[in-house]
Structure formats: C-alpha cells, structure tokens
Coordinates of C-alpha atoms in Angstrom, one line a residue:
M26 CA 48.3 -145.6 5.7
A27 CA 50.7 -148.4 5.3
E28 CA 52.7 -147.3 8.3
A29 CA 49.5 -147.1 10.4
A30 CA 48.4 -150.5 9.3
A31 CA 51.9 -151.9 10.1
E32 CA 51.8 -150.2 13.5
T33 CA 48.3 -151.7 14.2
T34 CA 49.5 -155.1 13.2
K35 CA 52.5 -154.8 15.4
K36 CA 50.4 -153.8 18.4
T37 CA 47.9 -156.6 17.9
K38 CA 50.3 -159.4 17.1
P39 CA 49.6 -162.3 19.4
G40 CA 52.2 -163.5 21.8
W41 CA 53.9 -162.3 24.9
G42 CA 53.4 -158.7 24.0
T43 CA 49.6 -159.1 24.0
L44 CA 49.8 -161.1 27.2
F45 CA 51.9 -158.4 29.0
R46 CA 49.7 -155.6 27.8
S47 CA 46.7 -157.4 29.1
L48 CA 48.3 -158.0 32.5
R49 CA 49.4 -154.4 32.8
N50 CA 45.8 -153.3 32.5
P51 CA 44.2 -152.5 35.9
K52 CA 41.3 -154.7 35.1
S53 CA 43.6 -157.7 35.3
G54 CA 44.8 -156.8 38.8
Y55 CA 41.2 -156.4 40.0
T56 CA 40.3 -159.7 38.3
A57 CA 43.1 -161.5 40.2
L58 CA 41.9 -159.9 43.4
F59 CA 38.3 -160.9 42.8
G60 CA 39.4 -164.4 41.8
F61 CA 41.2 -164.7 45.2
A62 CA 38.1 -163.4 46.9
S63 CA 36.0 -166.1 45.2
G64 CA 38.4 -169.0 46.0
L65 CA 39.1 -168.1 49.7
P66 CA 35.6 -168.5 51.2
F67 CA 35.0 -171.7 49.1
S68 CA 38.2 -173.2 50.6
L69 CA 37.4 -172.0 54.1
F70 CA 33.7 -173.2 54.1
L71 CA 34.1 -176.5 52.3
G72 CA 37.5 -177.6 53.4
T73 CA 39.3 -176.0 56.2
L74 CA 36.2 -175.6 58.3
Y75 CA 35.9 -179.4 58.7
A76 CA 39.4 -179.5 60.1
W77 CA 38.4 -176.9 62.8
L78 CA 35.2 -178.9 63.6
S79 CA 37.1 -182.1 63.9
E80 CA 39.6 -180.5 66.2
A81 CA 36.7 -179.2 68.3
E82 CA 35.4 -182.8 68.5
V83 CA 32.1 -181.9 66.8
E84 CA 30.1 -185.1 66.2
L85 CA 30.1 -186.5 62.7
E86 CA 26.3 -186.5 62.5
T87 CA 26.3 -182.8 63.4
M88 CA 29.1 -182.0 61.1
G89 CA 27.0 -183.5 58.3
V90 CA 24.8 -180.4 58.4
F91 CA 27.7 -178.4 57.1
S92 CA 27.6 -180.3 53.8
L93 CA 24.5 -178.2 53.1
I94 CA 26.9 -175.4 52.4
G95 CA 27.9 -177.1 49.2
L96 CA 24.3 -176.7 47.9
A97 CA 24.8 -172.9 47.7
Y98 CA 27.4 -173.4 45.1
A99 CA 25.8 -176.3 43.2
F100 CA 22.4 -174.5 42.8
Q101 CA 23.6 -170.9 42.7
F102 CA 21.9 -170.4 39.4
L103 CA 18.5 -170.4 41.2
W104 CA 19.0 -166.8 42.3
S105 CA 21.2 -165.6 39.5
P106 CA 18.3 -163.7 37.9
L107 CA 18.5 -161.3 40.9
I108 CA 22.1 -160.4 39.9
D109 CA 21.0 -159.5 36.4
K110 CA 17.8 -157.8 37.3
V111 CA 17.7 -156.3 40.8
S112 CA 19.6 -153.2 41.9
I113 CA 20.4 -152.9 45.6
P114 CA 19.2 -149.6 47.2
G115 CA 22.1 -147.5 48.3
F116 CA 24.7 -149.6 46.4
S117 CA 23.7 -149.1 42.8
K118 CA 26.1 -146.2 42.3
L119 CA 29.0 -148.7 42.7
G120 CA 28.1 -150.2 39.3
R121 CA 26.0 -152.9 37.8
R122 CA 28.0 -155.8 39.3
K123 CA 29.9 -154.2 42.1
Q124 CA 26.7 -153.4 43.9
W125 CA 26.6 -157.1 44.6
I126 CA 30.3 -157.9 44.7
V127 CA 31.5 -155.3 47.3
P128 CA 28.6 -155.9 49.9
A129 CA 29.1 -159.7 49.5
Q130 CA 32.8 -159.4 50.2
I131 CA 32.3 -157.2 53.2
L132 CA 29.6 -159.5 54.5
L133 CA 32.0 -162.5 54.1
G134 CA 34.7 -160.7 56.0
V135 CA 32.3 -159.9 58.8
I136 CA 31.0 -163.5 58.9
L137 CA 34.6 -165.0 59.0
I138 CA 35.4 -162.6 61.9
A139 CA 32.2 -163.6 63.7
L140 CA 33.1 -167.3 63.2
S141 CA 36.5 -166.5 64.8
L142 CA 34.6 -165.2 67.9
S143 CA 32.3 -168.2 68.0
N144 CA 32.7 -171.5 69.7
P145 CA 32.1 -174.6 67.4
T146 CA 31.1 -177.0 70.1
N147 CA 28.2 -179.5 69.9
E148 CA 26.2 -177.3 72.3
A149 CA 26.7 -174.0 70.4
I150 CA 26.9 -175.4 66.8
G151 CA 23.5 -173.8 65.8
W152 CA 24.8 -170.2 65.7
F153 CA 28.1 -171.4 64.1
S154 CA 26.3 -173.3 61.3
L155 CA 23.9 -170.4 60.7
L156 CA 26.9 -168.1 60.1
A157 CA 28.6 -170.6 57.8
G158 CA 25.4 -171.1 55.8
I159 CA 24.9 -167.3 55.3
G160 CA 28.6 -167.1 54.4
A161 CA 28.2 -169.8 51.7
L162 CA 25.2 -168.0 50.2
A163 CA 27.1 -164.7 50.2
S164 CA 30.1 -166.5 48.6
A165 CA 28.0 -168.1 45.9
T166 CA 26.3 -164.8 45.2
Q167 CA 29.7 -163.1 44.9
D168 CA 30.8 -165.8 42.4
I169 CA 27.8 -165.1 40.2
A170 CA 28.4 -161.4 40.2
I171 CA 32.2 -161.7 39.7
N172 CA 31.8 -164.0 36.7
A173 CA 29.3 -161.5 35.1
W174 CA 31.6 -158.6 35.9
R175 CA 34.6 -160.3 34.3
I176 CA 32.5 -160.8 31.1
D177 CA 31.2 -157.2 31.2
V178 CA 34.5 -155.3 31.6
A179 CA 36.5 -157.3 29.1
D180 CA 37.8 -155.2 26.2
E181 CA 40.4 -155.4 23.4
E182 CA 43.3 -154.9 25.7
A183 CA 42.2 -156.7 28.9
T184 CA 40.7 -159.6 26.8
L185 CA 38.1 -162.0 28.0
D186 CA 40.6 -164.8 27.6
I187 CA 43.2 -163.2 29.8
L188 CA 40.8 -162.0 32.4
S189 CA 39.4 -165.6 32.6
T190 CA 42.9 -167.0 33.1
V191 CA 43.9 -164.4 35.7
Y192 CA 40.7 -165.0 37.6
Q193 CA 41.5 -168.7 37.9
M194 CA 45.0 -167.9 39.0
G195 CA 43.7 -165.8 41.9
Y196 CA 41.1 -168.5 42.7
R197 CA 43.8 -171.3 42.8
L198 CA 46.1 -169.2 44.9
A199 CA 43.3 -168.6 47.4
A200 CA 42.7 -172.4 47.6
L201 CA 46.3 -172.8 48.6
V202 CA 46.1 -169.9 51.2
G203 CA 42.7 -171.1 52.6
G204 CA 43.6 -174.7 52.5
A205 CA 47.2 -175.8 53.1
L206 CA 48.5 -172.5 54.4
G207 CA 45.4 -172.1 56.6
L208 CA 46.1 -175.5 58.3
I209 CA 49.8 -174.4 58.9
I210 CA 48.7 -171.1 60.4
A211 CA 46.1 -172.7 62.6
A212 CA 48.6 -175.2 63.9
R213 CA 50.7 -172.3 65.2
I214 CA 48.2 -169.6 66.3
G215 CA 44.8 -171.4 66.5
W216 CA 41.7 -171.6 64.4
P217 CA 39.9 -168.4 65.7
Q218 CA 43.0 -166.3 64.9
T219 CA 43.3 -167.9 61.5
Y220 CA 39.7 -167.1 60.5
L221 CA 40.1 -163.6 61.9
I222 CA 43.0 -163.0 59.5
M223 CA 41.1 -164.5 56.6
G224 CA 38.1 -162.2 57.4
G225 CA 40.4 -159.2 57.5
I226 CA 41.7 -160.1 54.1
L227 CA 38.2 -160.2 52.6
L228 CA 37.3 -156.9 54.2
A229 CA 40.4 -155.4 52.7
I230 CA 39.5 -156.8 49.2
G231 CA 36.0 -155.4 49.6
I232 CA 37.3 -152.0 50.3
I233 CA 39.9 -152.1 47.4
G234 CA 37.1 -153.4 45.1
L235 CA 35.4 -150.0 45.5
W236 CA 37.8 -148.6 42.9
A237 CA 37.4 -151.5 40.3
P238 CA 35.9 -150.5 37.0
D239 CA 32.3 -151.5 36.2
T240 CA 29.5 -150.8 33.9
K241 CA 26.8 -148.4 35.3
V242 CA 23.4 -149.8 36.2
T243 CA 21.9 -147.7 33.4
E244 CA 24.3 -149.4 30.9
A245 CA 22.9 -152.9 31.4
G246 CA 23.5 -154.5 28.1
E247 CA 22.5 -152.3 25.2
G248 CA 20.7 -149.7 27.3
E249 CA 18.8 -149.1 30.5
P250 CA 16.7 -152.0 31.9
D251 CA 13.5 -150.0 31.2
E252 CA 14.5 -149.8 27.5
L253 CA 14.8 -153.6 27.5
L254 CA 11.3 -153.8 29.0
L255 CA 10.0 -151.2 26.5
S256 CA 11.3 -153.3 23.6
L257 CA 8.8 -156.0 24.7
Q258 CA 6.0 -153.7 23.5
K259 CA 7.4 -153.2 20.0
K260 CA 6.1 -154.7 16.8
G261 CA 7.3 -158.2 16.1
E262 CA 7.8 -159.1 19.8
I263 CA 5.9 -162.1 21.4
N264 CA 2.3 -161.4 22.2
P265 CA 1.9 -160.4 25.9
S266 CA -0.7 -163.1 26.6
L267 CA 1.7 -165.8 25.3
R268 CA 4.6 -164.3 27.3
A269 CA 2.4 -164.5 30.5
K270 CA 1.7 -168.1 29.9
A271 CA 5.4 -168.9 29.3
L272 CA 6.3 -167.0 32.4
G273 CA 3.7 -168.9 34.4
A274 CA 5.1 -172.2 33.3
V275 CA 8.8 -171.3 33.9
G276 CA 8.0 -169.5 37.1
L277 CA 6.1 -172.5 38.5
L278 CA 9.0 -174.8 37.6
W279 CA 11.6 -172.5 39.3
A280 CA 9.3 -172.2 42.3
V281 CA 9.1 -175.9 42.7
A282 CA 12.9 -176.3 42.3
I283 CA 13.6 -173.6 44.9
G284 CA 11.0 -175.0 47.3
T285 CA 12.6 -178.4 47.0
V286 CA 16.0 -177.1 48.0
L287 CA 14.6 -175.0 50.8
T288 CA 12.6 -178.0 52.1
F289 CA 15.7 -180.1 52.1
M290 CA 17.7 -177.5 54.0
Y291 CA 14.9 -177.1 56.6
M292 CA 14.8 -180.9 57.1
S293 CA 18.6 -181.1 57.5
L294 CA 18.6 -178.3 60.1
A295 CA 15.5 -179.1 62.0
Y296 CA 15.4 -182.9 62.1
A297 CA 17.3 -185.1 64.5
P298 CA 20.7 -186.3 63.1
E299 CA 19.4 -189.9 62.5
D300 CA 16.4 -188.5 60.5
R301 CA 18.3 -185.9 58.4
P302 CA 18.3 -186.5 54.6
N303 CA 21.7 -187.3 53.0
P304 CA 23.0 -184.3 50.9
T305 CA 24.7 -186.6 48.4
D306 CA 21.6 -188.6 47.9
F307 CA 19.6 -185.4 47.5
T308 CA 22.0 -184.1 44.8
V309 CA 21.9 -187.4 43.0
N310 CA 18.2 -188.0 43.2
F311 CA 16.8 -184.5 43.0
G312 CA 19.7 -182.6 41.2
P313 CA 18.8 -183.9 37.7
W314 CA 15.2 -183.0 38.2
I315 CA 16.0 -179.5 39.4
I316 CA 18.1 -179.0 36.2
V317 CA 15.3 -180.4 34.1
A318 CA 12.8 -178.0 35.8
T319 CA 15.0 -174.9 35.6
V320 CA 17.0 -175.5 32.5
V321 CA 15.8 -178.2 30.1
I322 CA 12.1 -177.6 30.0
P323 CA 12.5 -173.7 30.1
A324 CA 15.0 -174.1 27.2
F325 CA 12.4 -175.9 25.2
I326 CA 9.8 -173.2 26.0
A327 CA 12.4 -170.5 25.1
G328 CA 13.2 -172.3 21.8
W329 CA 9.5 -172.4 20.9
L330 CA 9.1 -168.7 21.7
A331 CA 12.2 -167.9 19.6
S332 CA 10.8 -169.9 16.7
Q333 CA 7.4 -168.2 17.0
K334 CA 9.2 -164.8 16.8
N335 CA 11.3 -165.8 13.8
K336 CA 8.2 -167.1 12.0
G337 CA 6.2 -164.0 12.8
E338 CA 3.6 -166.0 14.6
N339 CA 1.9 -165.0 17.9
V340 CA 3.7 -161.6 17.8
L341 CA 2.6 -158.0 18.1
T342 CA 1.5 -156.5 14.8
E343 CA 2.1 -152.9 16.1
D344 CA 3.6 -151.1 19.0
I345 CA 1.5 -151.0 22.1
P346 CA 1.7 -148.7 25.1
R347 CA 3.1 -149.8 28.4
D348 CA 0.7 -150.7 31.2
A349 CA 2.0 -149.8 34.6
G350 CA -0.2 -152.4 36.3
N351 CA 0.1 -156.2 36.3
S352 CA 1.7 -156.4 32.8
Y353 CA 4.5 -154.3 33.9
A354 CA 5.3 -156.7 36.8
I355 CA 4.9 -159.6 34.4
D356 CA 7.4 -158.1 32.0
H357 CA 9.9 -157.6 34.8
L358 CA 9.7 -161.3 35.7
Y359 CA 9.7 -162.3 32.1
R360 CA 12.9 -160.4 31.5
A361 CA 14.6 -162.0 34.6
L362 CA 13.5 -165.6 34.1
V363 CA 12.6 -166.2 30.4
M364 CA 14.5 -163.7 28.3
P365 CA 18.0 -165.0 29.1
L366 CA 17.0 -168.4 27.8
V367 CA 15.1 -167.0 24.8
E368 CA 18.1 -165.0 23.8
F369 CA 20.5 -167.9 24.3
V370 CA 18.4 -170.5 22.6
G371 CA 17.4 -168.1 19.8
R372 CA 21.1 -167.2 19.2
M373 CA 22.4 -170.7 19.3
G374 CA 19.5 -172.6 17.7
W375 CA 20.3 -176.3 17.2
S376 CA 23.9 -175.6 18.1
L377 CA 22.6 -175.6 21.7
V378 CA 22.7 -179.4 21.7
L379 CA 26.4 -179.3 20.8
I380 CA 27.1 -176.6 23.4
L381 CA 25.4 -178.5 26.2
S382 CA 27.1 -181.8 25.3
L383 CA 30.5 -180.1 25.5
V384 CA 29.6 -178.4 28.8
L385 CA 28.6 -181.8 30.3
T386 CA 31.7 -183.7 29.1
Y387 CA 34.6 -181.2 29.0
R388 CA 35.4 -181.2 32.7
I389 CA 33.8 -184.5 33.7
C390 CA 37.1 -186.4 34.1
D391 CA 38.6 -184.2 36.8
A392 CA 35.2 -183.3 38.2
I393 CA 34.4 -186.9 39.0
W394 CA 38.0 -188.0 39.8
G395 CA 38.6 -185.4 42.5
T396 CA 36.4 -187.2 45.0
F397 CA 38.5 -190.4 44.7
A398 CA 41.9 -188.8 44.5
Y399 CA 42.8 -189.2 48.2
P400 CA 41.4 -192.7 48.6
F401 CA 43.6 -193.6 45.6
Y402 CA 46.7 -191.9 46.9
L403 CA 46.3 -193.0 50.5
G404 CA 44.5 -196.3 50.3
E405 CA 45.4 -197.8 47.0
L406 CA 49.0 -196.5 46.6
N407 CA 49.7 -196.3 50.4
Y408 CA 51.3 -192.8 50.4
T409 CA 51.4 -190.8 53.6
N410 CA 49.5 -187.6 54.3
D411 CA 52.7 -185.6 54.2
E412 CA 53.6 -187.0 50.8
V413 CA 50.2 -186.4 49.3
A414 CA 50.1 -182.9 50.7
F415 CA 53.5 -182.1 49.2
A416 CA 52.6 -183.6 45.8
S417 CA 49.0 -182.4 45.4
K418 CA 48.8 -179.2 47.5
F419 CA 52.2 -177.5 47.1
F420 CA 53.7 -178.9 44.0
G421 CA 50.3 -179.6 42.4
V422 CA 48.9 -176.1 42.9
G423 CA 52.1 -174.6 41.4
A424 CA 51.6 -176.9 38.4
I425 CA 48.0 -175.7 37.9
I426 CA 49.1 -172.1 38.1
A427 CA 51.8 -172.8 35.5
G428 CA 49.2 -174.5 33.4
L429 CA 46.9 -171.5 33.6
A430 CA 49.8 -169.2 32.6
L431 CA 50.6 -171.5 29.6
G432 CA 47.0 -171.7 28.7
G433 CA 46.7 -167.9 28.8
Y434 CA 49.7 -167.6 26.5
M435 CA 48.2 -170.2 24.1
L436 CA 44.9 -168.3 24.0
T437 CA 46.7 -165.2 22.7
V438 CA 48.8 -167.1 20.2
V439 CA 46.8 -170.0 18.7
G440 CA 43.3 -168.9 19.7
R441 CA 40.6 -170.1 22.0
M442 CA 39.3 -173.1 20.1
A443 CA 42.7 -174.5 19.4
T444 CA 43.6 -174.2 23.1
L445 CA 40.2 -175.6 24.2
T446 CA 40.7 -178.7 21.9
F447 CA 44.4 -179.2 23.0
G448 CA 43.4 -178.8 26.7
A449 CA 40.7 -181.5 26.3
L450 CA 43.2 -183.8 24.6
I451 CA 45.9 -183.6 27.2
A452 CA 43.4 -183.6 30.1
A453 CA 42.1 -186.9 28.7
L454 CA 45.6 -188.4 28.1
T455 CA 46.8 -187.7 31.7
N456 CA 44.3 -190.3 32.9
L457 CA 46.6 -192.8 31.3
L458 CA 49.4 -191.7 33.6
Y459 CA 47.2 -192.6 36.5
A460 CA 46.3 -195.9 34.9
D461 CA 50.0 -196.6 34.9
M462 CA 50.2 -195.7 38.6
A463 CA 47.4 -198.1 39.3
I464 CA 49.5 -201.0 38.1
G465 CA 52.7 -200.0 39.8
G466 CA 53.9 -196.8 38.0
A467 CA 56.9 -198.3 36.3
N468 CA 56.6 -196.0 33.3
M469 CA 56.1 -192.9 35.4
Q470 CA 59.2 -193.8 37.5
A471 CA 61.2 -194.3 34.3
A472 CA 60.1 -191.0 32.8
S473 CA 60.8 -189.2 36.1
D474 CA 64.3 -190.7 36.2
A475 CA 65.0 -189.9 32.6
I476 CA 64.6 -186.1 33.1
Y477 CA 66.2 -186.1 36.6
F478 CA 62.9 -185.1 38.1
T479 CA 63.4 -187.9 40.7
N480 CA 66.6 -186.2 41.9
L481 CA 64.8 -182.8 42.2
I482 CA 62.0 -184.3 44.4
E483 CA 64.4 -186.2 46.5
F484 CA 66.2 -182.9 47.2
M485 CA 63.0 -181.0 47.9
A486 CA 61.3 -183.6 50.0
P487 CA 63.9 -185.8 51.8
F488 CA 61.1 -187.1 54.0
G489 CA 59.4 -188.9 51.1
S490 CA 59.5 -192.5 50.1
E491 CA 61.1 -193.8 46.9
G492 CA 57.7 -193.6 45.2
L493 CA 57.1 -189.9 45.9
P494 CA 58.8 -188.7 42.7
R495 CA 56.6 -190.7 40.4
L496 CA 53.5 -189.5 42.3
T497 CA 54.6 -185.9 42.1
F498 CA 55.5 -186.4 38.4
T499 CA 52.1 -187.7 37.6
I500 CA 50.2 -185.0 39.5
M501 CA 52.4 -182.3 38.0
W502 CA 51.4 -183.3 34.4
E503 CA 47.8 -183.8 35.3
N504 CA 47.5 -180.4 37.0
L505 CA 49.4 -178.7 34.2
A506 CA 46.8 -180.1 31.8
I507 CA 44.0 -179.1 34.1
G508 CA 45.4 -175.5 34.1
I509 CA 45.5 -175.3 30.3
A510 CA 42.1 -176.9 29.9
G511 CA 40.6 -174.7 32.6
A512 CA 41.9 -171.5 31.1
A513 CA 40.4 -172.3 27.8
Y514 CA 37.2 -173.7 29.1
V515 CA 36.3 -170.7 31.3
A516 CA 37.2 -168.4 28.4
W517 CA 35.1 -170.3 26.0
L518 CA 32.1 -170.5 28.4
S519 CA 32.4 -166.8 29.0
S520 CA 32.5 -166.0 25.2
I521 CA 29.2 -167.8 24.4
V522 CA 27.0 -165.9 26.8
S523 CA 25.3 -162.5 26.3
K524 CA 26.5 -159.5 28.2
K525 CA 22.9 -158.5 28.8
Y526 CA 22.2 -161.8 30.7
S527 CA 25.7 -162.9 31.6
A528 CA 24.9 -163.6 35.3
V529 CA 22.1 -166.0 34.5
Q530 CA 23.5 -167.7 31.4
Y531 CA 27.0 -168.2 32.9
A532 CA 25.6 -169.5 36.2
L533 CA 23.4 -172.0 34.4
L534 CA 26.2 -173.4 32.3
S535 CA 28.7 -173.5 35.1
S536 CA 26.2 -175.2 37.4
L537 CA 25.7 -178.0 34.8
T538 CA 29.5 -178.5 34.8
L539 CA 29.4 -179.0 38.6
L540 CA 26.3 -181.2 38.7
V541 CA 27.5 -183.7 36.2
G542 CA 30.5 -184.5 38.3
T543 CA 28.4 -185.0 41.3
L544 CA 26.0 -187.3 39.5
G545 CA 28.8 -189.5 38.1
R546 CA 30.6 -190.1 41.3
G547 CA 28.2 -192.9 42.5
A548 CA 28.6 -194.9 39.4
L549 CA 32.3 -194.4 39.3
G550 CA 32.6 -195.5 42.9
E551 CA 30.8 -198.7 42.1
M552 CA 33.1 -199.3 39.1
I553 CA 36.2 -198.8 41.3
E554 CA 34.8 -201.4 43.7
D555 CA 34.0 -203.9 40.9
R556 CA 36.8 -203.3 38.4
G557 CA 39.5 -201.4 40.1
Y558 CA 41.2 -198.1 39.4
F559 CA 43.0 -199.1 36.1
D560 CA 39.7 -199.7 34.2
V561 CA 38.2 -196.5 35.6
F562 CA 41.1 -194.5 34.3
I563 CA 40.7 -196.1 30.9
L564 CA 37.0 -195.2 30.9
T565 CA 37.7 -191.5 31.9
T566 CA 40.2 -191.3 29.1
A567 CA 37.5 -192.4 26.6
I568 CA 35.1 -189.9 28.0
G569 CA 37.7 -187.2 27.6
G570 CA 38.1 -188.4 24.0
V571 CA 34.4 -187.6 23.4
A572 CA 35.1 -184.1 24.7
V573 CA 37.9 -183.7 22.2
V574 CA 35.6 -184.7 19.3
L575 CA 32.9 -182.2 20.5
C576 CA 35.6 -179.5 20.7
V577 CA 36.4 -180.1 17.0
F578 CA 32.7 -179.8 16.1
E579 CA 32.4 -176.6 18.1
W580 CA 35.5 -175.2 16.4
I581 CA 33.9 -175.9 13.0
R582 CA 30.6 -174.3 14.2
Q583 CA 32.4 -171.1 15.2
K584 CA 34.3 -171.0 11.9
R585 CA 31.1 -171.3 10.0
A586 CA 29.4 -168.7 12.2
G587 CA 32.3 -166.3 11.5
A588 CA 32.2 -167.0 7.8
K589 CA 28.4 -166.2 7.7
S590 CA 28.9 -163.0 9.6
G591 CA 31.8 -161.9 7.5
V592 CA 34.1 -161.8 10.6
V593 CA 37.5 -163.3 9.9
T594 CA 39.1 -164.1 13.3
P595 CA 40.9 -167.1 14.9
D596 CA 37.8 -167.7 16.8
A597 CA 34.4 -166.7 15.5
A598 CA 32.0 -165.5 18.2
A599 CA 35.1 -164.6 20.3
V600 CA 33.3 -161.7 22.0
P601 CA 30.2 -162.3 24.2
A602 CA 27.0 -161.3 22.4
E603 CA 25.7 -157.9 23.2

C-alpha cells in the first residue's frame, strides 16, 4: 500500500512532469488546433480585412458597416443557449460540441474561399459584407462551442488549466498568422490568394476535428437532456406555473435584447452611410442595457427561484407526469434560458457579487488600453510603423506565448488562485512601466541597458531608432504579464461554470469581460485628452490593484468552500460543477 501511495504521489506531483503529461495527451493537441481555429477568423475579419478594403479603396463610410462584425463577438451569449440545448440534425453523432464546431469550421473555410473569389469594391461590397457577416456569426458560434468543449473534455491528465493555456497559445499564434504574417503574404501574392490559403487551413482543421474526443449528445451533463427535463417534474422542483412566469419574463427580456441588436444591424446595412448608427455609440449606449436585460435581471429572477426551492416554497409536493403539450415546450425553453442562471446563482449564492466584480475588473486594464496602444506608440512616442510592428507583433506575441507557458507551469505548481492573484498583480504593475515611457522612459532604458537587452534589440532590429529597445523591453514585460494573467483567468473562469450549462455560463461571463473594456474606452479617451497618458497609467494601475484584492477574497472563498465540502486541494472548486 505504501508503495502504491508513493507511486501515486510521484505521478501526481506538480511541476514539469504534470505539464508534459498533459501536453502529450491528444486532447491538448486538439485544443491547440481549436484555439488556432478560433483566433484565425477573428484576426481575419476584425483586422486584416480592413487592410484589404483599404487597398481596394473602399470608402470609409462603407467600411464602417464591417464594424458590425464585432457585434457577433460582443453579444455571442445571446444565442449560446442553442449550443447547450439544440442538436443539429445529421451532425449530432459527431458529439455534443463537435456537432457545432466542425460545421462552423467548414463553413468558415468555405466563406474565406468565397471571399477570395469576390471583389471588394464599392459597387460589389454588398455580397462581400454579407459573407463577412455570416463568417463572423459562424466564428463567434464556434468560439462558444469550443470553450464549452474544452471544459467538457478536461480530465485529471489533460487538466482544465493546461487545456485553457494551450487553447490561448493556439489563439495567439493564429492572431500572428492572420495578422502580421497575413499582411506579409498578401504583399507578395495578393489578398485573394491569402484568404484562399487561410480558408484552406480552416477546412483542414474542420476535417481533422472529426477525430477529436467529445462527450456524446446523450451524455449532456449528468444524463440525457430528457432526464434533465424529467427532473423538473420531481418533488421539490419549482412549481410549473411559477416556472412559466419566470420564463415569460426572461424570454421577453432576451427577445427585446436580440431585437435591439437585429434592428441596429438592419439600420446599419439598409440606411445610407450618413444615416447609419455608430457601432461604438450603440455598444456604449445599448450594451449595458442588453447586459442588464439578459444577465442582471434574469440573475435576480434566478436567485429568487433558487431561494424558493431552498426554502421549499412554491415547489411540487409530489412527482407529476410529463405533459407532451405546451408544458413540454415551456420546459425546454426554461432549461435553455433560465436553468443555467438558476444553477449558477443557486450554487454561488452571494458569492456571485464577488465573482462578477472580479470578472468586470480582472482584464479591464489591457481591455481598455488596447484601443489606445497605437496612438500612444505612434502619436505620443513618435515610433514608426515598422518599429511598432516589430515590438508589438513579433516580439510581443512571442512574449505573450512565453507568458502563457509560464502561466501554465505555475498553474500546475502553485495552483490556480495563486497564479490568478500573481497575474493580476504583475498585470497591474506593468502599467507603471508605461507611465515611465509617458515621461521619457529613462528607467526603462536604464533597465534595458543593465541586462544587455538593448544590445540584443539593436542586433535583431538594426533599422530601429535608439528608443526601440526600451519600447520592446516595456511591451515584452507587459505581454509576459498578460500571458500569465490570461492563462490563470481563463482557467479560473472555466472552473466556476457547470459542465451541464458550460456554453451559456461561460459565454455570459466572457461577454461581460469584453463589454466592460468597450464601455470604459470613452471615459479613458477623455481622460487622456484632459490629463495625459501618465495619469491614465496610474489610474489603470489602481484599477488593477482592486482586481488583486478581489482575487484574494475569491481565494479565501474557494478555501472555505473546500473546507466545507471536505476537499483538501490547492484550489477548492477546481473542477467545473457537474
């Protein structure tokens, strides 16, 4: 027995051994591939495509329509219940998540090839924009399904932490291929040929994805979807009449939110350029209300339902038979829209306030700052396009990937919450590096000189100015911090959702992360105009400090949750709830 225990301890000892075992698992390879498939279309539709349109001399007013594409990613949670609830006829045999992933990847490949055969001129932009819009919807749908798949297939060897890190590595690599490398390829063989190649890559990934592991459709969560529906008729469940009222309220709110987005999209496509609504204004003005309608108010409703169930009020006093009529349809809708929130709120309780606060603040620094990075580099610091491309795209992406690798290693050694807290701390502190750059960068230059980093950059980029080493040095540390924080954040976010409702719950939480960055940019832009970049970086450091404090509270919460459940692990609640 002692030898067996020693052997078990040896096998499960955290460190490089655990990391390498996880990476050797086929699930890790497919996760990297799916991460690449997620990042490539995002880069091609929201970045590189604008370069093609500019080269084709498409008018800026017309080009503004393409910013609609970003809405598919910002509000993807609106159709996430479909991923958890609906099976696609003819594809369900592929698996619970692959029935969405593989068709989406193949559709994306076809769309990119179709774009390569199209002509993005002002006269023919309608068909081109339609294809890009459908592609963005397919890409966002793929992201929902892949994130849910990653959570579903994680096990003790291919851990959730490692799969989350590997996914991001693939995603970041795709951003480099679709962005910087895409521009280089297009300059040599042309845009149509470039998009043809990218489409072929996604088609190949879609075909390879056929062999990826997945849970069966009949294994959704704890059992078949029908079993989850049958459980609603059991003693102790919420009374059907009350469920119907809750569904009516939540369904109306979601319908209004979806209708608002569709109306905006119609106005943007059908109206004349001078009359089209502004996408940024729409996100700022309507985005918070969409979140209130689809997340905040339904969460209160879900919390009340959970409290009623816990108190034994408004619940069934005995099992009732299933009605195949209207109540059956209502139960299906209730399971898709309301149950994910009821489960999450009921499981988290008042801890939900802490969870949402951490979600809203953890990535806010880099989420807001990203919009102003190029104006800061090019306008404020007067670097050239080539210098910024070298520092941020080539060297910077490498630093993020290195940070992800280091974050993955830390997750296996010190645990998720320690890594999450450390990531929040260093991500906040790197804002001080940019504050130094805003007042001349003397400290960054001295630090770069001290470790001979300046000599390395002068050798690698002889075209650069004398200030390029300190810019690259600053970006390197920031991106390294982003990589560590990103690895921990996605792993933590994935760990707090339920496998039964992973698509909806993860999509809702990740959308909040995206939206808060969008909402804060206007205020930050005004502050830059009024106070300058230095004060802004001091402010973002302080906001990052708030995230560190919240991480500590969440760490304490998980420790207490583990103590109550009798589970002694580095991170309580380390596995998504079943």
